[in-house]
Coordinates of C-alpha atoms and ligand atoms in Angstrom, one line a residue:
X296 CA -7.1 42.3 5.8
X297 CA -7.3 39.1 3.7
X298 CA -10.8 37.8 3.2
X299 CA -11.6 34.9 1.5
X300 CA -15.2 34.2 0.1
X301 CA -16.8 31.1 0.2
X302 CA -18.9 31.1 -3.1
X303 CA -18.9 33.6 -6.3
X304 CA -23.1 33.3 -6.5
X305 CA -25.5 36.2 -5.8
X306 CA -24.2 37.5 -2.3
X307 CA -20.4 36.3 -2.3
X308 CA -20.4 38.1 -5.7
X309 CA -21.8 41.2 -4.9
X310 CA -20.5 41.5 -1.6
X311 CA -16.7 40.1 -2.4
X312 CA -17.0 41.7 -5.7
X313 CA -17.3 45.4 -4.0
X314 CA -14.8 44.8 -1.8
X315 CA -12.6 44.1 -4.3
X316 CA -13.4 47.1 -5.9
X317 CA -12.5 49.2 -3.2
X318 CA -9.0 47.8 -2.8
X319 CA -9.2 47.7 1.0
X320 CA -9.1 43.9 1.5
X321 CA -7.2 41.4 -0.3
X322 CA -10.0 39.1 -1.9
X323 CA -10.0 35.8 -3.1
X324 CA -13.0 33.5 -4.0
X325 CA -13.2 29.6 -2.6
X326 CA -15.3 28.2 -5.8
X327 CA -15.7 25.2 -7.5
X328 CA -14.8 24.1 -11.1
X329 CA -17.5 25.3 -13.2
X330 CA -17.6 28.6 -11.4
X331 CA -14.0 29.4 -11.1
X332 CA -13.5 28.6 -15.2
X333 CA -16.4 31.1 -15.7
X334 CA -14.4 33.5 -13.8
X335 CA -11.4 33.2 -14.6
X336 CA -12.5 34.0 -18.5
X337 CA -14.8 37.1 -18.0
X338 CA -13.5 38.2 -14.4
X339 CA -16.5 39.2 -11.6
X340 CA -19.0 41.2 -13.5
X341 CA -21.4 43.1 -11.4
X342 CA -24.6 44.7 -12.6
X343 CA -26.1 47.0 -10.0
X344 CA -28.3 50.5 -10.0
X345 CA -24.8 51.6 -8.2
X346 CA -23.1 50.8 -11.0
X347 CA -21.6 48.2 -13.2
X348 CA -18.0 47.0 -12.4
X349 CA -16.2 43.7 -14.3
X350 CA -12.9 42.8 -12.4
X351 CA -9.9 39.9 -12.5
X352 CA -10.8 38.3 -9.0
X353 CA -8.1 36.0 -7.4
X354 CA -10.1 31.9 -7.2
X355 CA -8.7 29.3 -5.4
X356 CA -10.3 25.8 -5.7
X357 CA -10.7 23.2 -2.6
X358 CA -7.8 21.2 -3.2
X359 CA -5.7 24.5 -3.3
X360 CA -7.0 26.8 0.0
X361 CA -5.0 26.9 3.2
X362 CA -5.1 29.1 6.1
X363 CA -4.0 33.1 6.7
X364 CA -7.4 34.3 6.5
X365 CA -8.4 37.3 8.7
X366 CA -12.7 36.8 7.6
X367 CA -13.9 33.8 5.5
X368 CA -17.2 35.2 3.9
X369 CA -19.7 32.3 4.0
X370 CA -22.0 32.8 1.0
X371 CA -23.6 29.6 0.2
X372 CA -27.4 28.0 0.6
X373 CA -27.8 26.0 3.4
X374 CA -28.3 23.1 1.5
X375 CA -24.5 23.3 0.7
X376 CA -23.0 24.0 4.1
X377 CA -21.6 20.6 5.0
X378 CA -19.6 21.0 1.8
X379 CA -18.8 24.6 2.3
X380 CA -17.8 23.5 6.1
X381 CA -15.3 20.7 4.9
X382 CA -13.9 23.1 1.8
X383 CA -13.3 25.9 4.2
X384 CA -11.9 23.9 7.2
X385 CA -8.1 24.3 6.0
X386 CA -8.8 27.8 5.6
X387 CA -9.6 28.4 9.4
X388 CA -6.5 29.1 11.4
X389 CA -6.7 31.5 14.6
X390 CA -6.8 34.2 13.4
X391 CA -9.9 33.4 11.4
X392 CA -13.8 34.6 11.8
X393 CA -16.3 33.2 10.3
X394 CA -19.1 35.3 8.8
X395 CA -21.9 33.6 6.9
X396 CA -24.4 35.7 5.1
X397 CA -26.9 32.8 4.6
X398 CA -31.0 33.5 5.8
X399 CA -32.4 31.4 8.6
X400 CA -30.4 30.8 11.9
X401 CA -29.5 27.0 12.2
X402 CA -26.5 27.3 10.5
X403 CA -24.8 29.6 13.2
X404 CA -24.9 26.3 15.5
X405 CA -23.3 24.3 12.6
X406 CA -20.7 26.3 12.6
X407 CA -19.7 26.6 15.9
X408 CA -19.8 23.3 16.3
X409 CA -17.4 22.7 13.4
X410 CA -14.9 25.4 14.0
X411 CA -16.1 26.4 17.7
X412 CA -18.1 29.5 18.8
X413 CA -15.2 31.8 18.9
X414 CA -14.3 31.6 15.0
X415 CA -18.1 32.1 14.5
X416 CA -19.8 35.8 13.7
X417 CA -23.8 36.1 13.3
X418 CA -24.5 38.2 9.9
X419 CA -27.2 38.5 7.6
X420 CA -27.6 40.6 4.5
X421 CA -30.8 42.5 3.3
X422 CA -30.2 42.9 -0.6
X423 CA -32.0 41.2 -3.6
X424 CA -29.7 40.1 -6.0
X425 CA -29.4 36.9 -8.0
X426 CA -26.2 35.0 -10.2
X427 CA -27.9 35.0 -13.7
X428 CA -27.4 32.2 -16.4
X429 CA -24.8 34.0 -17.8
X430 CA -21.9 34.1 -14.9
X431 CA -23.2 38.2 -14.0
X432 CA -24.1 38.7 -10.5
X433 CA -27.3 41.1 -10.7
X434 CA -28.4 43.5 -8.0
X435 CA -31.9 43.7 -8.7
X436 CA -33.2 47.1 -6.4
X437 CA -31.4 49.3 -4.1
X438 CA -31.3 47.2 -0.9
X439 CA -27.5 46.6 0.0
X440 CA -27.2 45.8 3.7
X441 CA -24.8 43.4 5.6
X442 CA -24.7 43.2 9.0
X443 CA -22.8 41.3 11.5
X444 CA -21.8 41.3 15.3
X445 CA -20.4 39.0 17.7
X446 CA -22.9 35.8 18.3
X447 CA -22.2 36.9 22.4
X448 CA -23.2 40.4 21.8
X449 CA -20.5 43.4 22.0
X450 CA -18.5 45.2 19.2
X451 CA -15.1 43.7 19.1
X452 CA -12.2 45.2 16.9
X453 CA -12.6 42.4 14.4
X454 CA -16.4 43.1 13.6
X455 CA -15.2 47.2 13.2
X456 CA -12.1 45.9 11.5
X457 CA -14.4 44.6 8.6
X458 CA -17.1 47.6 9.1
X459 CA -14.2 49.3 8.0
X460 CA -12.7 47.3 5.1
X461 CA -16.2 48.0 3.6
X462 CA -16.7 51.5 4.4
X463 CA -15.7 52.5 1.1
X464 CA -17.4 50.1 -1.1
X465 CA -19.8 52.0 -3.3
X466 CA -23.2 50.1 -3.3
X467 CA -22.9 48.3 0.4
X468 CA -23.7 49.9 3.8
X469 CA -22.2 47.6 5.9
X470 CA -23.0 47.6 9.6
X471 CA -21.4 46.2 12.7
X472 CA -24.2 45.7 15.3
X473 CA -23.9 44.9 19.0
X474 CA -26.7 42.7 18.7
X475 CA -26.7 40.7 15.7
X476 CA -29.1 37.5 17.4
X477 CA -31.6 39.8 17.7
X478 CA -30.9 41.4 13.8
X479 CA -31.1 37.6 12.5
X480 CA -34.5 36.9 14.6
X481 CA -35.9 40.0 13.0
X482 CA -34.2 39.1 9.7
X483 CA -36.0 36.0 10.1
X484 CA -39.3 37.3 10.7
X485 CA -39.3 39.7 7.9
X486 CA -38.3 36.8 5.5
X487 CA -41.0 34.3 7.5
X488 CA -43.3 36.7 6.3
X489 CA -42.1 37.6 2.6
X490 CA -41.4 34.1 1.5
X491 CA -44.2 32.4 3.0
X492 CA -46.4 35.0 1.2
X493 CA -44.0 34.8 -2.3
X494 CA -43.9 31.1 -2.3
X495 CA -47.4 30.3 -1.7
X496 CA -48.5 33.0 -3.9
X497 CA -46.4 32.7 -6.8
X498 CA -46.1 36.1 -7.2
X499 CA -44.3 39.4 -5.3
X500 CA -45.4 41.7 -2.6
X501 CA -46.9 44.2 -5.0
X502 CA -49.5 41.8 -6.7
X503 CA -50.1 40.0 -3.7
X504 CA -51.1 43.3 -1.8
X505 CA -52.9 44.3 -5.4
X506 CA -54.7 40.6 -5.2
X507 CA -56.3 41.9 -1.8
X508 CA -53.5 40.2 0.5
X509 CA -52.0 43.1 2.9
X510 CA -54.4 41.8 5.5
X511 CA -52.9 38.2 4.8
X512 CA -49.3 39.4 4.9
X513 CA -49.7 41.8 8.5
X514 CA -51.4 38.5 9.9
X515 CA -47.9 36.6 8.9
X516 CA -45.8 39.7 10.3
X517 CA -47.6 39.7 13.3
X518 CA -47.5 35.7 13.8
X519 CA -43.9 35.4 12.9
X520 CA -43.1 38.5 15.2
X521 CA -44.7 36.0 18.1
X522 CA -42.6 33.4 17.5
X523 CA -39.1 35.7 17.6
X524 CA -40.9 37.2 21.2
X525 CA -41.8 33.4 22.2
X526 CA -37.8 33.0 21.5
X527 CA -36.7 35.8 23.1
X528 CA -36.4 38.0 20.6
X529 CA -39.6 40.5 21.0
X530 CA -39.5 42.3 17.6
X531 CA -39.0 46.6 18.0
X532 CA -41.8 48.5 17.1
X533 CA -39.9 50.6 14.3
X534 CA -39.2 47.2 12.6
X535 CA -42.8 46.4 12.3
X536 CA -44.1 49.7 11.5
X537 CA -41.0 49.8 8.3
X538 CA -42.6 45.7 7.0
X539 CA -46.3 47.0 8.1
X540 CA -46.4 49.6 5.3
X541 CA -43.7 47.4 3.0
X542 CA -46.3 44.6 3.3
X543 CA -49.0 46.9 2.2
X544 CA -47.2 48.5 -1.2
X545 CA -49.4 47.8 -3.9
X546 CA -46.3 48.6 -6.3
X547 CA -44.1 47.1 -4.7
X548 CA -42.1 44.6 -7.1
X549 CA -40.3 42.8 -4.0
X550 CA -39.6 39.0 -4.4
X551 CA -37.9 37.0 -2.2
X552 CA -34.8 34.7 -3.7
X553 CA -36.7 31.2 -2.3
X554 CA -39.6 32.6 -5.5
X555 CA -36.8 33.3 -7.9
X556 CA -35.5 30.1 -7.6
X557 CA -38.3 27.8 -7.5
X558 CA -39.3 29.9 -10.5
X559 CA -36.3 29.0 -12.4
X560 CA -36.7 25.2 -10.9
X561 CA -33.6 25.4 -8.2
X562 CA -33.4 23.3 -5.1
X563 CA -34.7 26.3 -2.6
X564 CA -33.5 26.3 1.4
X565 CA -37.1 24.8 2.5
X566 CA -36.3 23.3 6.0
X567 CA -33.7 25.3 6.8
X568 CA -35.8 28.7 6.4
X569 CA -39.7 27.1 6.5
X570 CA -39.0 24.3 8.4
X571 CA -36.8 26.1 11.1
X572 CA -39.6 28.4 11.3
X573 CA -42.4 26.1 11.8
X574 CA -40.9 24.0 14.1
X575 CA -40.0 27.4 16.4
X576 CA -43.9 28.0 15.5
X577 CA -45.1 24.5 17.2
X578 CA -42.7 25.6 20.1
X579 CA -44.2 28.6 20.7
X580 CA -47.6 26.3 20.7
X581 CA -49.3 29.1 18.0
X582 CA -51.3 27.6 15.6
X583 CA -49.3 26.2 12.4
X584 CA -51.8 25.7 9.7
X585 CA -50.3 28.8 7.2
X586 CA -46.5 27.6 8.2
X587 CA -47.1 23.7 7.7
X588 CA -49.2 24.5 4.1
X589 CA -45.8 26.6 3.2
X590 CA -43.4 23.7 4.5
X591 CA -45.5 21.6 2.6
X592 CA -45.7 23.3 -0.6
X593 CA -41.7 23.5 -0.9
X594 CA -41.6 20.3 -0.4
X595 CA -44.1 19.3 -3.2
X596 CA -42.3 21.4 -4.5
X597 CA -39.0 19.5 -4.2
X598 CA -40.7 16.2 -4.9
X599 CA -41.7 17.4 -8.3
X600 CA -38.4 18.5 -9.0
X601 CA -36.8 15.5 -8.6
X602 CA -39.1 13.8 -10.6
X603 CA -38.2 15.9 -13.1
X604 CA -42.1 16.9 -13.4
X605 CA -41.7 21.3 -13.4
X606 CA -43.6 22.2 -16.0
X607 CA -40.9 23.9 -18.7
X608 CA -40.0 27.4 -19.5
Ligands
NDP899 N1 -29.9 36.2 -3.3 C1 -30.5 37.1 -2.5 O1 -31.1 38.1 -2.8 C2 -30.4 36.8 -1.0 C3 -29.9 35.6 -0.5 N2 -29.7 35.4 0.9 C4 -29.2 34.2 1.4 O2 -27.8 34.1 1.2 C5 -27.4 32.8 1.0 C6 -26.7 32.7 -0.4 O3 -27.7 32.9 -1.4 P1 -27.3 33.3 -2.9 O4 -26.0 34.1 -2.9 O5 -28.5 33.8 -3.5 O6 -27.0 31.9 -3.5 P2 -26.3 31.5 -4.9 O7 -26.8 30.2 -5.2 O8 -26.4 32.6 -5.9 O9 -24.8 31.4 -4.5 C7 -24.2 30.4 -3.7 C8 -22.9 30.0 -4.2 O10 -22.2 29.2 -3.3 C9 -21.4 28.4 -4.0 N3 -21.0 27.2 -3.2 C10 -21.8 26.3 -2.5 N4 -21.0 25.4 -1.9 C11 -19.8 25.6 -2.3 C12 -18.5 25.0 -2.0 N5 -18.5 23.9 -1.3 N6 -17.4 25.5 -2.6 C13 -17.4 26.6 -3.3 N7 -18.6 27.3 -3.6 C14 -19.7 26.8 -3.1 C15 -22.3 27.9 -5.2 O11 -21.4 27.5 -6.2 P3 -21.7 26.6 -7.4 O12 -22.0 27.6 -8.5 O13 -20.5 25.8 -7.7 O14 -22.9 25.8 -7.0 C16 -23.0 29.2 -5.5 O15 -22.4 29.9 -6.6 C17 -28.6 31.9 1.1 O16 -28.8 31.4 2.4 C18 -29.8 32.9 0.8 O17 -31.0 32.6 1.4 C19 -30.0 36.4 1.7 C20 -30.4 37.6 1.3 C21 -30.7 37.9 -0.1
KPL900 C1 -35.9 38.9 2.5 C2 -34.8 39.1 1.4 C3 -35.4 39.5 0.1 C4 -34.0 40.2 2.0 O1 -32.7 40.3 1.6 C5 -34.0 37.8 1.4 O2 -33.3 37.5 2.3 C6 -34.2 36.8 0.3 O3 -34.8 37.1 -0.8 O4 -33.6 35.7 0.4

């Protein structure tokens, strides 16, 4: 299987990086200048509590990439897809699926409109992990899911094909779902909830819950699991017992990425997570104040960033 991956940053890291390490794909990285210099000096280095690993990684810039490519691994933010889109387009031949790791959902429709529905696989990935100043990709806690399935619903040999190509990969459970909408809905909801409660709070799930907020956070869970059932997507009562009691952990030291980079003064995914969200709120006619202050906030947020007004480290 030849797999190409469409950024070397936190997830396309991690998640090309261990399947480079397991030899059962052949992996190259779609990245631009700076990144590709940085790797092509100190190879992919991978810090993780499954265990370090530092390898040569095959790059290919823009100008460079053309088709043959069994998966292309989206990895990007959301703010980056139209470029992602056009750097990837000579990539995509027919032979070609699409999956993109990114949060949120609008993106799905992007891409199906640029490459049609067909080339297009729904995934997500539950892991916290982060591309630190240095060039290392950093796994901060144990979480190491990606998931993905057919946007129609159904397991097709090319969704077990890549189950496959990952078995192996120490530090990944990869998963190949026959329902991935519904996986992203409740992906969605469980990341509605954590980094509307991060953001706002400016701090992770442990001090919130310690600050008196568990009641604050179940009240999210439970209006963000209305939307999702106002779309469709009715949330399974497993799911919302497992983020009830996650939402509750005063020690937990959970933080979503949106926190970790507004906290080292990055542009964050603000309408495509928060924005998405609240405008699938106002559908759902629920009431919006909690959404719009957290819409609102990032994009203060934003505003003071271009102005070049965060206060420094
Ligand atoms: N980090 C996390 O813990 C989690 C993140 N997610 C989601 O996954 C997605 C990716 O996040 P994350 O990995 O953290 O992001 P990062 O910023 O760490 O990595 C994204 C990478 O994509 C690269 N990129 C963007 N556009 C292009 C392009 N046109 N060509 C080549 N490379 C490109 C960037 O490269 P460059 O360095 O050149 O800018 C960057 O390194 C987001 O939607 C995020 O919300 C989901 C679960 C957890
Ligand atoms: C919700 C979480 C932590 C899960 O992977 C995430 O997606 C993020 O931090 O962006």
């Amino acid at each position: 299987m030849r797999v190409l991956v469409l950024g070397a940053g936190a997830l396309g890291g991690y998640f090309g990086g261990r399947l480079a390490e397991a030899g059962t794909a052949e992996v190259a990285f779609l990245v631009r200048q700076a990144r590709q210099a940085v790797l092509e000096r100190d190879g992919l280095v991978i810090e993780s509590p499954f265990g370090a690993w530092r390898g040569p990684v095959a790059t290919i810039g823009a100008e460079r990439v053309g088709p043959g490519w069994d998966v292309i691994l989206l990895s990007c933010k959301a703010y980056d897809l139209d470029d992602a889109i056009a750097a990837i387009r000579p990539a995509v031949d027919g032979r070609t699926a699409i999956l993109p790791v990114l949060n949120g959902l609008s993106h799905i429709e992007r891409l199906g409109e640029a490459f049609g529905v067909d080339r297009v696989l729904g995934g997500l990935a539950k892991i916290q992990a982060t591309l630190a100043p240095d060039g290392m990709v950093r796994q901060l806690n144990d979480w190491r899911w990606i998931t993905f399935g057919e946007t129609g619903g159904g397991l097709s040999d090319r969704v077990r094909a890549i189950e496959a190509a990952f078995a192996p990969a120490r530090g990944v459970v990869a998963q190949a779902v026959p329902d991935i909408m519904a996986r992203m809905w409740e992906k969605l909801v469980h990341l509605g909830t954590s980094a509307i409660g991060t953001v706002l709070m400016r701090a992770n799930v442990g001090e919130i819950v310690r600050g008196g907020g568990s009641a604050f956070l179940h009240r999210l869970l439970e209006r963000n699991a209305a939307i999702a059932a106002a779309h469709g997507f009715p949330m399974r009562e497993a799911f919302m017992a497992e983020y009830r009691t996650l939402f509750a952990d005063p020690a937990s030291a959970y933080a979503t990425s949106m926190l970790r980079d507004i906290e080292a003064g990055g542009r964050i995914e603000a309408d495509h997570i928060l924005g998405f969200l609240l405008a699938a709120l106002r559908r759902a006619g629920l009431p919006e104040e909690v959404h719009e202050a957290a819409l609102l906030h990032a994009h203060a947020y934003e505003q003071r960033r271009a102005a070049d007004r965060l206060p420094r480290g």
